[in-house]
Tab-separated table of C-alpha atoms in Angstrom:
chain	number	residue	atom	x	y	z
A	26	MET	CA	54.698	172.265	27.100
A	27	LEU	CA	55.100	169.015	25.188
A	28	ASP	CA	58.487	167.650	24.174
A	29	TYR	CA	58.003	168.086	20.440
A	30	ASP	CA	61.080	166.030	19.587
A	31	LYS	CA	59.361	163.011	21.140
A	32	GLU	CA	55.924	164.061	19.930
A	33	ALA	CA	57.053	164.093	16.290
A	34	ALA	CA	56.688	160.306	15.963
A	35	VAL	CA	52.974	160.353	16.813
A	36	TYR	CA	52.037	163.939	16.008
A	37	ASP	CA	50.243	163.357	12.715
A	38	GLU	CA	48.196	160.354	13.776
A	39	THR	CA	47.015	162.085	16.948
A	40	ARG	CA	46.195	165.420	15.264
A	41	GLY	CA	43.774	164.444	12.541
A	42	GLY	CA	46.339	163.334	9.961
A	43	ILE	CA	45.921	164.125	6.269
A	44	PRO	CA	42.206	165.107	6.375
A	45	ARG	CA	42.839	167.843	8.930
A	46	ALA	CA	46.039	168.960	7.218
A	47	ARG	CA	44.272	169.214	3.865
A	48	SER	CA	41.409	171.249	5.352
A	49	ALA	CA	43.811	173.566	7.167
A	50	ALA	CA	45.886	174.169	4.058
A	51	GLU	CA	42.819	174.929	1.937
A	52	ALA	CA	41.636	177.500	4.475
A	53	VAL	CA	45.065	179.138	4.683
A	54	LEU	CA	45.551	179.256	0.915
A	55	SER	CA	42.154	180.907	0.491
A	56	LEU	CA	43.662	183.918	2.308
A	57	VAL	CA	46.962	183.991	0.406
A	58	PRO	CA	47.119	186.577	-2.412
A	59	PRO	CA	47.487	185.086	-5.902
A	60	THR	CA	50.626	187.174	-6.439
A	61	ALA	CA	52.471	185.633	-3.467
A	62	ARG	CA	55.681	183.783	-4.325
A	63	THR	CA	57.314	183.010	-0.947
A	64	LEU	CA	55.655	181.542	2.146
A	65	LEU	CA	57.282	180.961	5.523
A	66	ASP	CA	55.458	178.517	7.801
A	67	LEU	CA	56.393	179.087	11.441
A	68	ALA	CA	56.467	176.094	13.793
A	69	CYS	CA	55.892	173.868	10.771
A	70	GLY	CA	56.055	170.653	12.785
A	71	THR	CA	56.096	167.549	10.613
A	72	GLY	CA	55.320	169.576	7.506
A	73	LEU	CA	52.030	167.794	6.863
A	74	VAL	CA	50.240	171.124	6.458
A	75	THR	CA	53.223	173.012	5.057
A	76	MET	CA	53.649	170.663	2.112
A	77	ARG	CA	50.114	171.611	1.058
A	78	LEU	CA	50.726	175.357	1.271
A	79	THR	CA	51.955	175.446	-2.296
A	80	ARG	CA	50.563	176.132	-5.733
A	81	PRO	CA	52.134	177.096	-9.056
A	82	GLY	CA	54.540	179.942	-8.403
A	83	LEU	CA	54.322	179.722	-4.589
A	84	ARG	CA	57.187	178.152	-2.607
A	85	ALA	CA	56.862	177.208	1.059
A	86	VAL	CA	59.674	177.014	3.615
A	87	GLY	CA	59.161	175.496	7.064
A	88	ILE	CA	60.821	176.648	10.264
A	89	ASP	CA	60.751	174.851	13.612
A	90	LEU	CA	62.843	174.580	16.766
A	91	ALA	CA	62.422	170.832	17.282
A	92	PRO	CA	64.934	168.689	15.341
A	93	GLY	CA	62.545	165.729	15.479
A	94	MET	CA	59.844	167.720	13.735
A	95	LEU	CA	62.265	168.976	11.095
A	96	ARG	CA	63.470	165.450	10.352
A	97	ALA	CA	59.875	164.517	9.535
A	98	ALA	CA	59.243	167.715	7.566
A	99	ALA	CA	62.410	167.754	5.453
A	100	PRO	CA	61.477	165.009	2.960
A	101	ARG	CA	57.970	166.417	2.626
A	102	LEU	CA	59.321	169.867	1.769
A	103	ASP	CA	62.234	168.742	-0.411
A	104	GLY	CA	64.639	169.948	2.258
A	105	ALA	CA	63.149	173.457	2.465
A	106	VAL	CA	63.289	173.535	6.267
A	107	ILE	CA	65.230	175.698	8.711
A	108	ARG	CA	65.806	175.235	12.416
A	109	GLY	CA	64.931	178.491	14.080
A	110	ASP	CA	62.938	180.370	16.691
A	111	SER	CA	59.720	182.020	15.512
A	112	ARG	CA	60.480	184.899	17.883
A	113	GLN	CA	63.784	185.644	16.148
A	114	LEU	CA	63.559	184.645	12.519
A	115	PRO	CA	66.725	184.129	10.470
A	116	PHE	CA	65.388	186.251	7.603
A	117	ARG	CA	66.064	189.813	6.606
A	118	GLY	CA	63.331	192.417	6.868
A	119	ALA	CA	60.691	192.774	4.143
A	120	SER	CA	61.800	189.584	2.386
A	121	VAL	CA	58.741	187.278	2.496
A	122	ASP	CA	55.289	187.473	0.872
A	123	VAL	CA	53.378	185.306	3.372
A	124	VAL	CA	53.936	184.133	6.939
A	125	THR	CA	51.697	181.372	8.283
A	126	VAL	CA	51.318	180.528	11.971
A	127	ILE	CA	49.177	177.433	12.512
A	128	TRP	CA	48.562	176.199	16.081
A	129	LEU	CA	51.442	178.088	17.658
A	130	LEU	CA	50.200	181.272	19.318
A	131	HIS	CA	47.961	179.413	21.788
A	132	LEU	CA	51.049	177.637	23.171
A	133	LEU	CA	52.876	180.849	24.015
A	134	PRO	CA	52.563	183.017	27.123
A	135	ASP	CA	52.826	186.055	24.845
A	136	ALA	CA	52.154	186.098	21.093
A	137	ARG	CA	53.633	189.561	20.542
A	138	PRO	CA	57.229	188.526	19.700
A	139	VAL	CA	56.030	186.138	16.979
A	140	ILE	CA	53.649	188.690	15.480
A	141	ALA	CA	56.371	191.334	15.575
A	142	GLU	CA	58.792	189.062	13.718
A	143	ALA	CA	56.170	188.134	11.137
A	144	ALA	CA	55.536	191.821	10.488
A	145	ARG	CA	59.263	192.507	10.225
A	146	VAL	CA	59.953	189.901	7.531
A	147	LEU	CA	56.817	190.616	5.496
A	148	ARG	CA	57.096	192.818	2.439
A	149	PRO	CA	54.622	195.703	2.096
A	150	GLY	CA	51.445	194.035	0.887
A	151	GLY	CA	52.543	190.771	2.500
A	152	VAL	CA	50.125	188.712	4.545
A	153	LEU	CA	50.212	187.027	7.946
A	154	VAL	CA	47.786	184.109	8.290
A	155	THR	CA	47.309	182.636	11.752
A	156	THR	CA	44.965	180.433	13.707
A	157	VAL	CA	43.082	182.160	16.531
A	158	ASP	CA	40.813	181.095	19.401
A	159	LYS	CA	41.976	177.469	19.415
A	160	ALA	CA	40.627	176.658	22.887
A	161	ALA	CA	37.248	178.188	22.062
A	162	ALA	CA	37.042	175.986	18.957
A	163	HIS	CA	37.093	172.916	21.171
A	164	ASP	CA	34.010	174.120	23.036
A	165	VAL	CA	31.381	172.189	21.096
A	166	GLY	CA	28.745	172.154	23.834
A	167	SER	CA	29.525	168.613	24.962
A	168	ASP	CA	29.474	167.090	28.434
A	169	ILE	CA	33.241	167.615	28.509
A	170	ASP	CA	32.779	171.340	28.008
A	171	THR	CA	30.362	171.537	30.925
A	172	LEU	CA	33.005	170.097	33.249
A	173	VAL	CA	35.969	172.152	32.067
A	174	ALA	CA	34.175	175.508	31.748
A	175	PRO	CA	35.186	176.719	35.256
A	176	TYR	CA	38.861	176.051	34.498
A	177	ARG	CA	39.282	177.877	31.206
A	178	GLY	CA	40.811	180.847	32.979
A	179	ARG	CA	42.374	183.900	31.432
A	180	LEU	CA	42.130	185.287	27.941
A	181	PRO	CA	44.418	183.074	25.833
A	182	SER	CA	47.362	184.450	23.905
A	183	ASP	CA	45.688	183.524	20.590
A	184	ALA	CA	42.387	185.284	21.353
A	185	ALA	CA	41.278	186.943	18.115
A	186	ALA	CA	40.934	190.419	19.615
A	187	ARG	CA	44.336	190.208	21.261
A	188	VAL	CA	46.043	188.998	18.081
A	189	ALA	CA	44.391	191.760	16.040
A	190	ALA	CA	45.556	194.396	18.514
A	191	HIS	CA	49.150	193.144	18.435
A	192	ALA	CA	49.063	192.983	14.633
A	193	ALA	CA	47.761	196.555	14.373
A	194	GLY	CA	50.698	197.736	16.444
A	195	HIS	CA	53.006	196.488	13.693
A	196	GLY	CA	51.164	197.877	10.694
A	197	LEU	CA	49.154	194.724	9.989
A	198	ARG	CA	45.474	195.249	9.198
A	199	PRO	CA	42.737	192.557	9.160
A	200	SER	CA	42.151	191.293	5.633
A	201	GLY	CA	40.249	188.001	5.822
A	202	GLU	CA	38.913	185.015	7.731
A	203	ALA	CA	38.386	181.335	6.973
A	204	ARG	CA	37.300	178.251	8.906
A	205	PHE	CA	38.031	174.557	8.640
A	206	PRO	CA	36.979	171.394	10.474
A	207	GLY	CA	39.389	169.709	12.839
A	208	HIS	CA	39.020	166.212	11.420
A	209	GLY	CA	39.682	163.635	14.111
A	210	GLN	CA	40.094	166.307	16.782
A	211	GLY	CA	36.946	165.570	18.771
A	212	ARG	CA	38.033	165.101	22.382
A	213	THR	CA	37.387	161.961	24.420
A	214	PRO	CA	36.897	162.107	28.195
A	215	ARG	CA	39.584	159.478	28.764
A	216	ARG	CA	42.311	161.216	26.791
A	217	LEU	CA	41.510	164.630	28.208
A	218	ALA	CA	41.530	163.169	31.722
A	219	ASP	CA	45.023	161.802	31.050
A	220	ASP	CA	46.173	165.225	29.808
A	221	VAL	CA	44.800	166.889	32.934
A	222	ARG	CA	46.607	164.394	35.171
A	223	ARG	CA	49.863	165.111	33.348
A	224	GLY	CA	49.400	168.838	33.843
A	225	ARG	CA	49.115	169.580	30.131
A	226	ILE	CA	45.799	171.423	30.410
A	227	TYR	CA	43.329	172.712	33.012
A	228	ARG	CA	45.935	172.356	35.744
A	229	ALA	CA	43.725	174.066	38.312
A	230	GLY	CA	41.268	171.173	38.050
A	231	GLY	CA	43.868	168.629	39.087
A	232	ALA	CA	43.037	165.030	39.936
A	233	ALA	CA	39.450	165.865	40.851
A	234	LEU	CA	38.670	167.162	37.361
A	235	ALA	CA	40.510	164.257	35.753
A	236	ASP	CA	38.420	161.778	37.750
A	237	ARG	CA	35.184	163.499	36.781
A	238	LEU	CA	36.157	163.486	33.114
A	239	ALA	CA	37.084	159.809	33.195
A	240	ALA	CA	33.724	159.003	34.795
A	241	LEU	CA	31.688	160.537	31.942
A	242	PRO	CA	29.616	158.143	29.799
A	243	ASP	CA	31.361	156.636	26.773
A	244	PRO	CA	34.823	157.789	27.866
A	245	GLU	CA	36.495	156.522	24.669
A	246	VAL	CA	33.959	158.052	22.256
A	247	PRO	CA	35.120	161.307	20.605
A	248	ARG	CA	32.835	164.292	20.997
A	249	PRO	CA	32.112	166.434	17.887
A	250	ASP	CA	35.058	167.806	15.947
A	251	PRO	CA	35.977	171.454	16.519
A	252	GLU	CA	35.921	174.090	13.808
A	253	PHE	CA	39.086	176.162	13.702
A	254	THR	CA	39.421	179.779	12.588
A	255	VAL	CA	42.220	181.490	10.692
A	256	HIS	CA	42.585	185.254	10.311
A	257	SER	CA	44.744	187.128	7.844
A	258	PHE	CA	46.455	190.491	8.250
A	259	THR	CA	48.071	192.547	5.504
A	260	ARG	CA	51.135	194.717	6.002
A	261	HIS	CA	50.405	198.211	4.738
A	262	THR	CA	53.517	199.957	6.003
């Protein structure tokens, strides 16, 4: 996994910046009930999305483990940030209207502890909104996808069906879906090849896959942007 303390300095510019953050926030807010007053954004990172998860009457608080990320997020959220683990939230039960989980579950070997904690802190009628199927979103039918297809491996921890099953086990029922474009997230062969060499992704492919990716035509040209999906789940118990 990346060192997110170090990554904080370049995170926004390498993840689509404001256009992607704005699109993500619009999609998330479309699934937030109009009566919601408190929103907890898990793994908030630099707060670029979190700061947009507000509207009149709705207050957002960001939580993250990486001090570097929180230093970037704090001024954007007027100090409404907390250092904490999304698997053990420093909040009492049934105390929050909305929990958002954007681009976290796919990084975890098991999403269940995070979903369980979200369910615990949500009030009855509260909503969990989370991204799902992140890896699948990057499959845009490009030449890159043809090369990496054999290395995609097991069902990811953020697979929609898996997330829904975990949520159901904690009294959370599906209540909505939205999509948004990943502005500036189209992959380039060169950058993906570097990530493979560093062991960040598709480790089974190793140097051979990295070399094949780097040899693709137009290695610095981004392929089409992905389209990400967010699902919402409402606590009924």
